[in-house]
């Protein structure tokens, strides 16, 4: 429970004083408990939740000014370089990194749940082949609700925990199939002899014609690190969506589908796809200056830049850039779009317009260049983000259900018509 500091904020309202309790966490700003404002006949007003702590959480901490991201206290750069994605999943779910034995057991659990009910594969046929894979993911992950609707008691901690494993295990299968469906290739089933990232790339790129298909270990390692860098990020828009849906007692598969929907937007997880499209449109370094002018006149945004919380470098962007250099170097790829991205970053970081607005590269700025090097098509970038973030979403869902919670129900400032009667009828 948060530490009540005994400190209070005093609000002067209509000639009265309202004492509002102040709580402290272990890190980050204190919070003011404003619920007593209601008794005084007022609501607080904070569109976009710029200054609102919607819940208490122990999972992830972000310091936007210092560019710090901790998962259960561990810095993201250490997790990305000294742990793998499934260890990070275990950490987010359980609060501690797994021991060697726990890792083997967790890994085996996930591997044994990668298959989906065979009837799930029939949902894909309802989509046009040119459907965006995120549209497919919203549909098929939501459809999983129907397969567990009757044997999922969210009040039962064991049911909740197996649901987390099922989602972490099955979303890669559905993600790979959402790609296979759009390219007209047969679905490739998961294998229990491959690591998590290898299995995903195997299901993405193996075909029945190539029985000996082997995943390049360099690509598997890069994929695993990208998963880790996207695993969780505090109360972002899609995680808040999952929590809000979960607060109604909704089926967790439906909650995750809601998170996928929210992530899809270009202001959020859809930015990685938008970055590559932006780089394609700019084309060459010679066009950067003209593009930047359009950014300053607000005709376009510099996608992959800026963040609601980070007013300094996004620590994930730094690791992503290092990974970019490693992967492209190891593969001997000289991608002109990397040079273009670096020139955009150089100009932005030295330009008053961006400096004044604290606009730095975020997690999405370099990720697309690595994903392209791995062979992932642009329209699959946000699906990769959703795959990786599933553990973050379900960890927050579990945390919410592990204690008392209330249905989320914000209010509003109403500025519409006052009551009036229908006339002349
Ligand atoms: C993710 O919340 C999370 O944690 C999300 C995430 C996660 O892991 O879950 O980190 C993942 O979503 C990363 C962000 C990906 N989105 C993009 O890269 C899209 C481009 N970025 C912007 O749309 C924007 O920066 C946001 C949405 C990310 C943040 O928007 P805010 O906090 O509401 O900031 P704002 O729009 O109020 O911007 C402040 C100023 C404005 O200019 P002025 O009105 O002061 O003149 O900065 C400008 C904005 O116009 N601005 C940009 C810009 N982002 C903000 N100008 C040009 N290009 C940009 N990218």
Tab-separated table of C-alpha atoms and ligand atoms in Angstrom:
chain	number	residue	atom	x	y	z
A	1	UNK	CA	0.000	0.000	0.000
A	2	UNK	CA	1.266	3.538	-0.667
A	3	UNK	CA	2.773	5.418	2.288
A	4	UNK	CA	0.316	8.000	3.611
A	5	UNK	CA	2.699	10.840	4.495
A	6	UNK	CA	0.433	12.611	6.954
A	7	UNK	CA	1.058	15.627	4.727
A	8	UNK	CA	-2.033	17.368	3.393
A	9	UNK	CA	-2.829	19.818	0.596
A	10	UNK	CA	-5.348	22.475	1.615
A	11	UNK	CA	-7.851	23.579	-1.014
A	12	UNK	CA	-9.687	26.836	-0.486
A	13	UNK	CA	-13.135	26.354	-2.033
A	14	UNK	CA	-16.227	28.547	-1.642
A	15	UNK	CA	-14.809	30.020	1.551
A	16	UNK	CA	-14.127	26.590	3.006
A	17	UNK	CA	-10.881	24.661	3.427
A	18	UNK	CA	-10.688	21.101	2.184
A	19	UNK	CA	-7.765	19.016	3.435
A	20	UNK	CA	-6.606	16.551	0.780
A	21	UNK	CA	-4.289	13.719	1.911
A	22	UNK	CA	-0.868	13.391	0.241
A	23	UNK	CA	0.660	9.957	-0.353
A	24	UNK	CA	4.281	9.094	-1.217
A	25	UNK	CA	5.475	6.163	-3.337
A	26	UNK	CA	8.956	4.628	-3.258
A	27	UNK	CA	9.959	6.691	-6.323
A	28	UNK	CA	8.410	9.576	-8.235
A	29	UNK	CA	6.154	12.489	-7.277
A	30	UNK	CA	3.833	12.445	-4.274
A	31	UNK	CA	0.127	12.241	-5.145
A	32	UNK	CA	-2.800	14.251	-3.829
A	33	UNK	CA	-5.910	12.218	-3.053
A	34	UNK	CA	-8.663	14.433	-4.492
A	35	UNK	CA	-11.733	12.258	-3.925
A	36	UNK	CA	-13.056	14.615	-1.193
A	37	UNK	CA	-13.469	17.310	-3.848
A	38	UNK	CA	-16.628	15.424	-4.847
A	39	UNK	CA	-18.198	15.924	-1.411
A	40	UNK	CA	-17.678	19.653	-1.987
A	41	UNK	CA	-19.672	19.362	-5.230
A	42	UNK	CA	-16.727	19.562	-7.626
A	43	UNK	CA	-14.880	17.276	-10.051
A	44	UNK	CA	-11.186	17.587	-10.862
A	45	UNK	CA	-10.461	18.353	-14.530
A	46	UNK	CA	-7.491	16.762	-16.323
A	47	UNK	CA	-8.169	15.924	-20.023
A	48	UNK	CA	-5.524	13.503	-21.323
A	49	UNK	CA	-4.661	12.633	-17.711
A	50	UNK	CA	-1.547	14.831	-17.875
A	51	UNK	CA	-1.311	15.047	-14.062
A	52	UNK	CA	-3.429	12.101	-12.927
A	53	UNK	CA	-2.202	8.962	-11.158
A	54	UNK	CA	-4.983	6.501	-12.009
A	55	UNK	CA	-3.796	3.696	-9.749
A	56	UNK	CA	-1.059	2.428	-7.463
A	57	UNK	CA	1.393	0.017	-9.092
A	58	UNK	CA	4.656	-1.813	-8.325
A	59	UNK	CA	5.439	-2.991	-11.860
A	60	UNK	CA	7.184	-0.196	-13.800
A	61	UNK	CA	8.625	3.189	-12.904
A	62	UNK	CA	9.444	5.965	-15.390
A	63	UNK	CA	11.297	9.193	-14.639
A	64	UNK	CA	10.591	11.278	-17.740
A	65	UNK	CA	13.034	14.039	-16.864
A	66	UNK	CA	15.963	11.714	-16.232
A	67	UNK	CA	15.091	9.203	-18.967
A	68	UNK	CA	14.794	6.327	-16.471
A	69	UNK	CA	12.712	3.153	-17.033
A	70	UNK	CA	12.686	0.451	-14.348
A	71	UNK	CA	10.809	-2.866	-14.429
A	72	UNK	CA	10.406	-4.046	-10.817
A	73	UNK	CA	13.451	-1.849	-10.070
A	74	UNK	CA	15.732	-3.145	-12.848
A	75	UNK	CA	16.863	-0.595	-15.503
A	76	UNK	CA	15.654	-1.414	-19.015
A	77	UNK	CA	19.161	-1.367	-20.516
A	78	UNK	CA	20.257	-4.109	-18.077
A	79	UNK	CA	17.195	-6.246	-18.821
A	80	UNK	CA	17.686	-5.765	-22.572
A	81	UNK	CA	21.339	-6.838	-22.434
A	82	UNK	CA	21.563	-9.210	-19.428
A	83	UNK	CA	18.182	-10.959	-19.482
A	84	UNK	CA	15.908	-12.344	-22.177
A	85	UNK	CA	12.276	-11.598	-22.898
A	86	UNK	CA	10.807	-14.564	-21.017
A	87	UNK	CA	12.874	-13.673	-17.942
A	88	UNK	CA	11.496	-10.138	-18.236
A	89	UNK	CA	7.984	-11.608	-18.526
A	90	UNK	CA	8.569	-13.631	-15.348
A	91	UNK	CA	9.865	-10.484	-13.607
A	92	UNK	CA	6.868	-8.372	-14.632
A	93	UNK	CA	4.424	-11.094	-13.581
A	94	UNK	CA	6.067	-12.178	-10.321
A	95	UNK	CA	8.182	-9.242	-9.120
A	96	UNK	CA	11.542	-11.051	-9.229
A	97	UNK	CA	13.801	-12.426	-11.958
A	98	UNK	CA	13.496	-16.231	-12.161
A	99	UNK	CA	16.071	-18.590	-10.692
A	100	UNK	CA	17.524	-21.102	-13.166
A	101	UNK	CA	14.916	-23.666	-12.110
A	102	UNK	CA	12.059	-21.166	-12.262
A	103	UNK	CA	13.194	-20.099	-15.732
A	104	UNK	CA	13.157	-23.681	-17.021
A	105	UNK	CA	9.682	-24.247	-15.557
A	106	UNK	CA	8.270	-20.947	-16.869
A	107	UNK	CA	9.783	-21.454	-20.310
A	108	UNK	CA	8.274	-24.956	-20.478
A	109	UNK	CA	4.857	-23.655	-19.402
A	110	UNK	CA	4.873	-21.037	-22.150
A	111	UNK	CA	6.076	-23.508	-24.794
A	112	UNK	CA	3.237	-25.876	-23.903
A	113	UNK	CA	0.590	-23.244	-24.501
A	114	UNK	CA	1.665	-21.856	-27.883
A	115	UNK	CA	-0.978	-23.844	-29.808
A	116	UNK	CA	-4.453	-22.358	-30.217
A	117	UNK	CA	-7.784	-24.212	-30.543
A	118	UNK	CA	-7.914	-25.292	-34.171
A	119	UNK	CA	-11.234	-23.526	-34.704
A	120	UNK	CA	-9.506	-20.193	-34.032
A	121	UNK	CA	-7.790	-20.562	-37.396
A	122	UNK	CA	-11.221	-20.310	-39.061
A	123	UNK	CA	-11.701	-16.724	-37.863
A	124	UNK	CA	-8.959	-15.587	-40.220
A	125	UNK	CA	-10.969	-16.557	-43.289
A	126	UNK	CA	-13.488	-13.828	-42.525
A	127	UNK	CA	-10.890	-11.173	-43.327
A	128	UNK	CA	-9.913	-9.897	-46.764
A	129	UNK	CA	-6.351	-10.894	-47.621
A	130	UNK	CA	-5.394	-7.219	-47.658
A	131	UNK	CA	-6.717	-6.612	-44.132
A	132	UNK	CA	-4.276	-4.793	-41.852
A	133	UNK	CA	-2.793	-7.433	-39.509
A	134	UNK	CA	-3.761	-5.290	-36.501
A	135	UNK	CA	-7.410	-5.541	-37.570
A	136	UNK	CA	-6.981	-9.316	-37.610
A	137	UNK	CA	-5.289	-9.309	-34.201
A	138	UNK	CA	-8.069	-7.260	-32.602
A	139	UNK	CA	-10.538	-9.806	-33.943
A	140	UNK	CA	-8.840	-13.097	-33.221
A	141	UNK	CA	-7.434	-12.206	-29.788
A	142	UNK	CA	-10.867	-10.949	-28.776
A	143	UNK	CA	-12.313	-14.184	-30.161
A	144	UNK	CA	-10.186	-16.168	-27.705
A	145	UNK	CA	-12.686	-14.934	-25.084
A	146	UNK	CA	-15.175	-17.370	-26.584
A	147	UNK	CA	-12.832	-20.294	-26.051
A	148	UNK	CA	-12.276	-19.635	-22.362
A	149	UNK	CA	-15.406	-17.739	-21.470
A	150	UNK	CA	-16.964	-20.605	-19.511
A	151	UNK	CA	-13.915	-21.851	-17.650
A	152	UNK	CA	-12.375	-18.607	-16.509
A	153	UNK	CA	-13.261	-17.403	-13.065
A	154	UNK	CA	-11.357	-14.139	-12.724
A	155	UNK	CA	-11.843	-14.331	-8.950
A	156	UNK	CA	-9.698	-17.508	-9.002
A	157	UNK	CA	-5.984	-16.622	-8.880
A	158	UNK	CA	-5.043	-19.891	-10.591
A	159	UNK	CA	-7.388	-19.133	-13.494
A	160	UNK	CA	-5.895	-15.645	-13.720
A	161	UNK	CA	-2.333	-16.966	-13.759
A	162	UNK	CA	-2.911	-19.628	-16.436
A	163	UNK	CA	-4.612	-16.930	-18.522
A	164	UNK	CA	-1.419	-14.847	-18.401
A	165	UNK	CA	0.616	-17.841	-19.601
A	166	UNK	CA	-1.908	-18.621	-22.369
A	167	UNK	CA	-1.846	-15.036	-23.658
A	168	UNK	CA	1.965	-14.711	-23.584
A	169	UNK	CA	2.203	-18.069	-25.367
A	170	UNK	CA	-0.589	-17.752	-27.934
A	171	UNK	CA	-0.293	-14.153	-29.109
A	172	UNK	CA	2.932	-14.870	-31.109
A	173	UNK	CA	1.155	-17.737	-32.892
A	174	UNK	CA	-1.795	-15.506	-33.799
A	175	UNK	CA	0.569	-12.659	-34.750
A	176	UNK	CA	2.550	-14.860	-37.147
A	177	UNK	CA	-0.693	-16.224	-38.589
A	178	UNK	CA	-2.011	-12.678	-39.133
A	179	UNK	CA	1.027	-12.185	-41.387
A	180	UNK	CA	0.788	-15.579	-43.105
A	181	UNK	CA	-2.882	-14.930	-43.876
A	182	UNK	CA	-2.136	-11.605	-45.586
A	183	UNK	CA	0.563	-13.140	-47.791
A	184	UNK	CA	-1.492	-16.195	-48.637
A	185	UNK	CA	0.871	-18.713	-47.102
A	186	UNK	CA	-0.281	-21.659	-44.970
A	187	UNK	CA	-0.127	-21.269	-41.217
A	188	UNK	CA	3.030	-22.688	-39.623
A	189	UNK	CA	2.486	-24.282	-36.239
A	190	UNK	CA	4.680	-23.513	-33.208
A	191	UNK	CA	7.456	-25.929	-32.230
A	192	UNK	CA	8.399	-26.855	-28.680
A	193	UNK	CA	12.095	-27.140	-29.499
A	194	UNK	CA	12.573	-23.451	-30.312
A	195	UNK	CA	13.044	-20.433	-28.033
A	196	UNK	CA	10.293	-17.850	-27.823
A	197	UNK	CA	11.732	-15.434	-30.396
A	198	UNK	CA	12.974	-18.235	-32.669
A	199	UNK	CA	9.508	-19.815	-32.615
A	200	UNK	CA	7.896	-16.544	-33.643
A	201	UNK	CA	10.303	-15.965	-36.536
A	202	UNK	CA	9.926	-19.621	-37.533
A	203	UNK	CA	6.123	-19.275	-37.689
A	204	UNK	CA	6.559	-16.018	-39.614
A	205	UNK	CA	8.993	-17.155	-42.304
A	206	UNK	CA	9.107	-20.992	-42.531
A	207	UNK	CA	7.022	-22.617	-45.265
A	208	UNK	CA	6.045	-26.264	-45.850
A	209	UNK	CA	8.262	-26.202	-48.925
A	210	UNK	CA	11.323	-25.446	-46.825
A	211	UNK	CA	11.377	-28.185	-44.196
A	212	UNK	CA	14.872	-27.303	-43.045
A	213	UNK	CA	14.165	-23.618	-42.471
A	214	UNK	CA	16.466	-22.340	-39.736
A	215	UNK	CA	16.091	-19.033	-37.907
A	216	UNK	CA	19.237	-16.859	-38.030
A	217	UNK	CA	20.394	-16.621	-34.368
A	218	UNK	CA	21.376	-12.969	-34.871
A	219	UNK	CA	17.808	-12.167	-35.884
A	220	UNK	CA	16.360	-14.236	-33.046
A	221	UNK	CA	18.490	-12.356	-30.500
A	222	UNK	CA	17.503	-8.997	-31.990
A	223	UNK	CA	13.821	-10.010	-31.997
A	224	UNK	CA	14.026	-11.095	-28.357
A	225	UNK	CA	15.597	-7.766	-27.374
A	226	UNK	CA	12.922	-5.817	-29.251
A	227	UNK	CA	10.282	-7.797	-27.347
A	228	UNK	CA	11.988	-6.864	-24.064
A	229	UNK	CA	12.176	-3.170	-24.986
A	230	UNK	CA	8.418	-3.111	-25.615
A	231	UNK	CA	7.284	-5.286	-22.684
A	232	UNK	CA	5.754	-2.673	-20.407
A	233	UNK	CA	5.605	1.058	-19.876
A	234	UNK	CA	3.555	2.072	-16.814
A	235	UNK	CA	0.066	3.536	-17.386
A	236	UNK	CA	0.307	4.305	-21.134
A	237	UNK	CA	-2.865	4.602	-23.215
A	238	UNK	CA	-3.213	0.904	-24.083
A	239	UNK	CA	-2.360	-0.330	-20.582
A	240	UNK	CA	-4.849	2.134	-19.107
A	241	UNK	CA	-7.392	0.765	-21.597
A	242	UNK	CA	-6.746	-2.778	-20.376
A	243	UNK	CA	-7.113	-1.668	-16.748
A	244	UNK	CA	-10.340	0.220	-17.474
A	245	UNK	CA	-11.834	-2.734	-19.369
A	246	UNK	CA	-10.614	-5.071	-16.623
A	247	UNK	CA	-12.238	-2.933	-13.935
A	248	UNK	CA	-15.662	-4.011	-15.252
A	249	UNK	CA	-14.767	-7.682	-14.704
A	250	UNK	CA	-14.525	-8.259	-18.453
A	251	UNK	CA	-12.944	-11.429	-19.834
A	252	UNK	CA	-9.131	-10.865	-19.880
A	253	UNK	CA	-8.863	-11.879	-23.546
A	254	UNK	CA	-11.360	-9.133	-24.372
A	255	UNK	CA	-9.331	-6.708	-22.221
A	256	UNK	CA	-6.160	-7.525	-24.147
A	257	UNK	CA	-8.061	-7.070	-27.424
A	258	UNK	CA	-9.053	-3.614	-26.144
A	259	UNK	CA	-5.376	-2.903	-25.443
A	260	UNK	CA	-4.452	-3.972	-28.992
A	261	UNK	CA	-7.084	-1.584	-30.356
A	262	UNK	CA	-5.728	1.338	-28.340
A	263	UNK	CA	-2.124	0.541	-29.251
A	264	UNK	CA	-2.941	0.679	-32.981
A	265	UNK	CA	-3.151	4.467	-33.083
A	266	UNK	CA	-0.213	6.327	-34.749
A	267	UNK	CA	0.191	8.473	-31.634
A	268	UNK	CA	0.923	5.278	-29.680
A	269	UNK	CA	2.088	1.882	-30.920
A	270	UNK	CA	1.249	2.657	-34.545
A	271	UNK	CA	4.138	5.140	-34.593
A	272	UNK	CA	6.746	2.505	-35.556
A	273	UNK	CA	4.906	1.822	-38.824
A	274	UNK	CA	4.422	5.587	-39.308
A	275	UNK	CA	8.191	6.202	-38.876
A	276	UNK	CA	9.054	3.915	-41.812
A	277	UNK	CA	6.346	5.524	-43.965
A	278	UNK	CA	7.754	8.946	-43.001
A	279	UNK	CA	11.299	7.873	-43.936
A	280	UNK	CA	9.971	6.527	-47.254
A	281	UNK	CA	8.234	9.854	-47.947
A	282	UNK	CA	11.323	11.925	-47.091
A	283	UNK	CA	13.399	9.646	-49.300
A	284	UNK	CA	16.842	11.237	-49.081
A	285	UNK	CA	18.874	13.349	-46.648
A	286	UNK	CA	18.568	16.291	-49.081
A	287	UNK	CA	14.811	16.422	-48.350
A	288	UNK	CA	15.221	16.564	-44.551
A	289	UNK	CA	15.393	20.368	-44.267
A	290	UNK	CA	12.151	20.802	-46.237
A	291	UNK	CA	10.443	18.131	-44.166
A	292	UNK	CA	11.529	19.800	-40.924
A	293	UNK	CA	9.921	23.043	-42.096
A	294	UNK	CA	6.630	21.167	-42.534
A	295	UNK	CA	7.021	19.832	-38.991
A	296	UNK	CA	7.464	23.340	-37.625
A	297	UNK	CA	4.385	24.598	-39.438
A	298	UNK	CA	2.603	21.572	-37.908
A	299	UNK	CA	1.648	20.137	-41.303
A	300	UNK	CA	3.266	16.881	-40.174
A	301	UNK	CA	4.682	15.376	-37.013
A	302	UNK	CA	8.161	13.886	-36.732
A	303	UNK	CA	6.976	10.358	-35.993
A	304	UNK	CA	9.028	8.437	-33.463
A	305	UNK	CA	9.787	11.693	-31.664
A	306	UNK	CA	8.243	13.133	-28.530
A	307	UNK	CA	6.615	11.482	-25.556
A	308	UNK	CA	4.045	12.349	-22.907
A	309	UNK	CA	6.389	11.339	-20.125
A	310	UNK	CA	9.962	11.437	-21.458
A	311	UNK	CA	11.198	15.004	-21.680
A	312	UNK	CA	14.656	13.522	-22.141
A	313	UNK	CA	15.926	10.569	-24.140
A	314	UNK	CA	13.671	7.493	-24.068
A	315	UNK	CA	16.138	4.949	-22.602
A	316	UNK	CA	14.659	2.309	-24.896
A	317	UNK	CA	15.576	4.399	-27.958
A	318	UNK	CA	19.236	4.351	-26.901
A	319	UNK	CA	19.289	0.537	-26.615
A	320	UNK	CA	17.291	0.279	-29.836
A	321	UNK	CA	19.863	2.416	-31.690
A	322	UNK	CA	22.738	0.268	-30.332
A	323	UNK	CA	20.849	-2.857	-31.421
A	324	UNK	CA	20.300	-1.279	-34.825
A	325	UNK	CA	24.037	-0.806	-35.275
A	326	UNK	CA	24.753	-4.364	-34.037
A	327	UNK	CA	22.184	-6.088	-36.260
A	328	UNK	CA	22.877	-4.124	-39.445
A	329	UNK	CA	26.625	-4.547	-38.855
A	330	UNK	CA	26.322	-8.301	-38.238
A	331	UNK	CA	24.169	-8.712	-41.333
A	332	UNK	CA	26.336	-6.424	-43.439
A	333	UNK	CA	23.318	-4.257	-44.251
A	334	UNK	CA	23.938	-0.662	-45.211
A	335	UNK	CA	20.396	0.713	-44.944
A	336	UNK	CA	20.198	4.312	-46.257
A	337	UNK	CA	17.120	4.804	-44.074
A	338	UNK	CA	19.351	4.416	-40.998
A	339	UNK	CA	21.540	7.270	-42.249
A	340	UNK	CA	18.371	9.281	-42.945
A	341	UNK	CA	17.010	8.579	-39.444
A	342	UNK	CA	20.310	9.588	-37.866
A	343	UNK	CA	20.323	12.858	-39.846
A	344	UNK	CA	16.753	13.567	-38.743
A	345	UNK	CA	17.778	12.923	-35.140
A	346	UNK	CA	20.899	15.091	-35.465
A	347	UNK	CA	18.947	18.026	-36.869
A	348	UNK	CA	16.081	17.672	-34.394
A	349	UNK	CA	18.380	17.502	-31.366
A	350	UNK	CA	20.104	20.724	-32.414
A	351	UNK	CA	16.984	22.637	-33.472
A	352	UNK	CA	15.369	25.099	-31.039
A	353	UNK	CA	11.859	24.026	-32.088
A	354	UNK	CA	12.490	20.491	-30.785
A	355	UNK	CA	14.703	21.491	-27.870
A	356	UNK	CA	12.084	23.939	-26.552
A	357	UNK	CA	9.433	21.196	-26.716
A	358	UNK	CA	11.673	18.493	-25.204
A	359	UNK	CA	11.230	16.289	-28.251
A	360	UNK	CA	13.588	13.311	-28.318
A	361	UNK	CA	13.537	9.976	-30.176
A	362	UNK	CA	11.206	7.474	-28.509
A	363	UNK	CA	11.041	3.692	-28.636
A	364	UNK	CA	9.480	3.771	-32.103
A	365	UNK	CA	12.113	5.833	-33.901
A	366	UNK	CA	14.705	3.131	-34.602
A	367	UNK	CA	12.696	-0.054	-34.023
A	368	UNK	CA	11.334	-0.130	-37.568
A	369	UNK	CA	14.798	-0.155	-39.103
A	370	UNK	CA	15.737	-3.253	-37.125
A	371	UNK	CA	12.403	-4.928	-37.852
A	372	UNK	CA	12.936	-4.258	-41.559
A	373	UNK	CA	16.434	-5.814	-41.305
A	374	UNK	CA	14.873	-8.876	-39.659
A	375	UNK	CA	12.495	-9.102	-42.621
A	376	UNK	CA	9.325	-8.006	-40.847
A	377	UNK	CA	7.018	-6.066	-43.233
A	378	UNK	CA	6.066	-2.536	-42.135
A	379	UNK	CA	2.400	-3.315	-41.523
A	380	UNK	CA	3.477	-5.949	-38.986
A	381	UNK	CA	5.458	-3.504	-36.829
A	382	UNK	CA	2.594	-2.631	-34.496
A	383	UNK	CA	1.626	-6.303	-34.263
A	384	UNK	CA	5.155	-6.937	-32.932
A	385	UNK	CA	4.608	-4.145	-30.401
A	386	UNK	CA	1.280	-5.696	-29.332
A	387	UNK	CA	2.882	-9.142	-29.048
A	388	UNK	CA	5.626	-7.800	-26.780
A	389	UNK	CA	3.302	-5.590	-24.704
A	390	UNK	CA	0.864	-8.424	-23.952
A	391	UNK	CA	2.913	-9.318	-20.855
A	392	UNK	CA	2.756	-5.721	-19.627
A	393	UNK	CA	-0.982	-5.530	-20.185
A	394	UNK	CA	-1.691	-8.807	-18.424
A	395	UNK	CA	0.693	-7.964	-15.561
A	396	UNK	CA	-1.285	-4.790	-14.876
A	397	UNK	CA	-4.542	-6.734	-15.218
A	398	UNK	CA	-3.269	-9.276	-12.673
A	399	UNK	CA	-2.074	-6.521	-10.336
A	400	UNK	CA	-5.474	-4.821	-10.462
A	401	UNK	CA	-7.299	-8.101	-9.735
A	402	UNK	CA	-4.907	-9.031	-6.917
A	403	UNK	CA	-6.562	-6.523	-4.596
A	404	UNK	CA	-9.679	-4.405	-4.162
A	405	UNK	CA	-10.587	-2.230	-7.151
A	406	UNK	CA	-13.496	-0.124	-8.310
A	407	UNK	CA	-14.976	0.123	-11.788
A	408	UNK	CA	-13.306	3.006	-13.622
A	409	UNK	CA	-15.899	5.690	-14.308
A	410	UNK	CA	-14.540	9.218	-14.997
A	411	UNK	CA	-16.872	12.220	-14.990
A	412	UNK	CA	-16.886	15.345	-17.243
A	413	UNK	CA	-17.260	19.090	-17.497
A	414	UNK	CA	-20.657	19.352	-19.225
A	415	UNK	CA	-21.008	22.380	-21.508
A	416	UNK	CA	-24.020	21.215	-23.527
A	417	UNK	CA	-27.649	22.363	-23.530
A	418	UNK	CA	-29.405	22.907	-20.212
A	419	UNK	CA	-32.668	21.003	-19.771
A	420	UNK	CA	-35.361	22.083	-22.233
A	421	UNK	CA	-38.726	20.745	-23.421
A	422	UNK	CA	-39.710	19.575	-26.900
A	423	UNK	CA	-41.826	22.327	-28.357
A	424	UNK	CA	-44.822	22.169	-30.751
A	425	UNK	CA	-45.347	18.412	-30.727
B	1	LIG	C1	4.495	5.295	-27.541
B	1	LIG	O1	2.740	6.625	-23.111
B	1	LIG	C2	3.647	5.689	-23.387
B	1	LIG	O2	4.373	5.233	-22.541
B	1	LIG	C3	3.670	5.226	-24.840
B	1	LIG	C4	4.826	4.318	-25.240
B	1	LIG	C5	4.719	2.956	-24.593
B	1	LIG	O3	5.744	2.263	-24.528
B	1	LIG	O4	3.572	2.540	-24.259
B	1	LIG	O5	6.056	4.904	-24.903
B	1	LIG	C6	4.801	4.067	-26.746
B	1	LIG	O6	3.356	5.536	-27.808
B	1	LIG	C7	5.625	6.223	-27.908
B	1	LIG	C8	5.124	7.512	-28.662
B	1	LIG	C9	4.929	7.122	-30.118
B	1	LIG	N1	4.266	8.193	-30.852
B	1	LIG	C10	4.915	8.942	-31.762
B	1	LIG	O7	6.123	8.838	-32.004
B	1	LIG	C11	4.028	9.896	-32.527
B	1	LIG	C12	4.655	11.291	-32.548
B	1	LIG	N2	4.641	11.834	-31.197
B	1	LIG	C13	3.545	12.724	-30.856
B	1	LIG	O8	2.331	12.412	-31.423
B	1	LIG	C14	3.553	13.112	-29.378
B	1	LIG	O9	4.855	13.392	-29.040
B	1	LIG	C15	2.979	12.170	-28.350
B	1	LIG	C16	1.580	11.742	-28.693
B	1	LIG	C17	3.822	10.958	-28.222
B	1	LIG	C18	2.958	12.912	-27.013
B	1	LIG	O10	2.052	13.932	-27.142
B	1	LIG	P1	1.741	14.945	-25.923
B	1	LIG	O11	2.428	14.531	-24.676
B	1	LIG	O12	0.264	15.146	-25.854
B	1	LIG	O13	2.506	16.248	-26.354
B	1	LIG	P2	1.850	17.391	-27.184
B	1	LIG	O14	1.116	16.830	-28.354
B	1	LIG	O15	1.122	18.270	-26.237
B	1	LIG	O16	3.157	18.110	-27.757
B	1	LIG	C19	3.740	19.216	-27.092
B	1	LIG	C20	4.295	20.074	-28.249
B	1	LIG	C21	3.215	20.499	-29.255
B	1	LIG	O17	3.665	21.700	-29.862
B	1	LIG	P3	3.030	23.128	-29.311
B	1	LIG	O18	1.520	22.964	-29.337
B	1	LIG	O19	3.585	23.283	-27.888
B	1	LIG	O20	3.555	24.160	-30.274
B	1	LIG	O21	5.247	19.290	-29.009
B	1	LIG	C22	4.765	19.139	-30.343
B	1	LIG	C23	3.275	19.423	-30.311
B	1	LIG	O22	2.831	19.876	-31.573
B	1	LIG	N3	5.054	17.748	-30.729
B	1	LIG	C24	5.568	17.404	-31.899
B	1	LIG	C25	5.731	16.011	-31.826
B	1	LIG	N4	5.296	15.564	-30.638
B	1	LIG	C26	4.874	16.651	-29.959
B	1	LIG	N5	5.915	18.123	-32.989
B	1	LIG	C27	6.410	17.416	-34.035
B	1	LIG	N6	6.603	16.075	-34.036
B	1	LIG	C28	6.277	15.369	-32.956
B	1	LIG	N7	6.447	14.023	-32.967
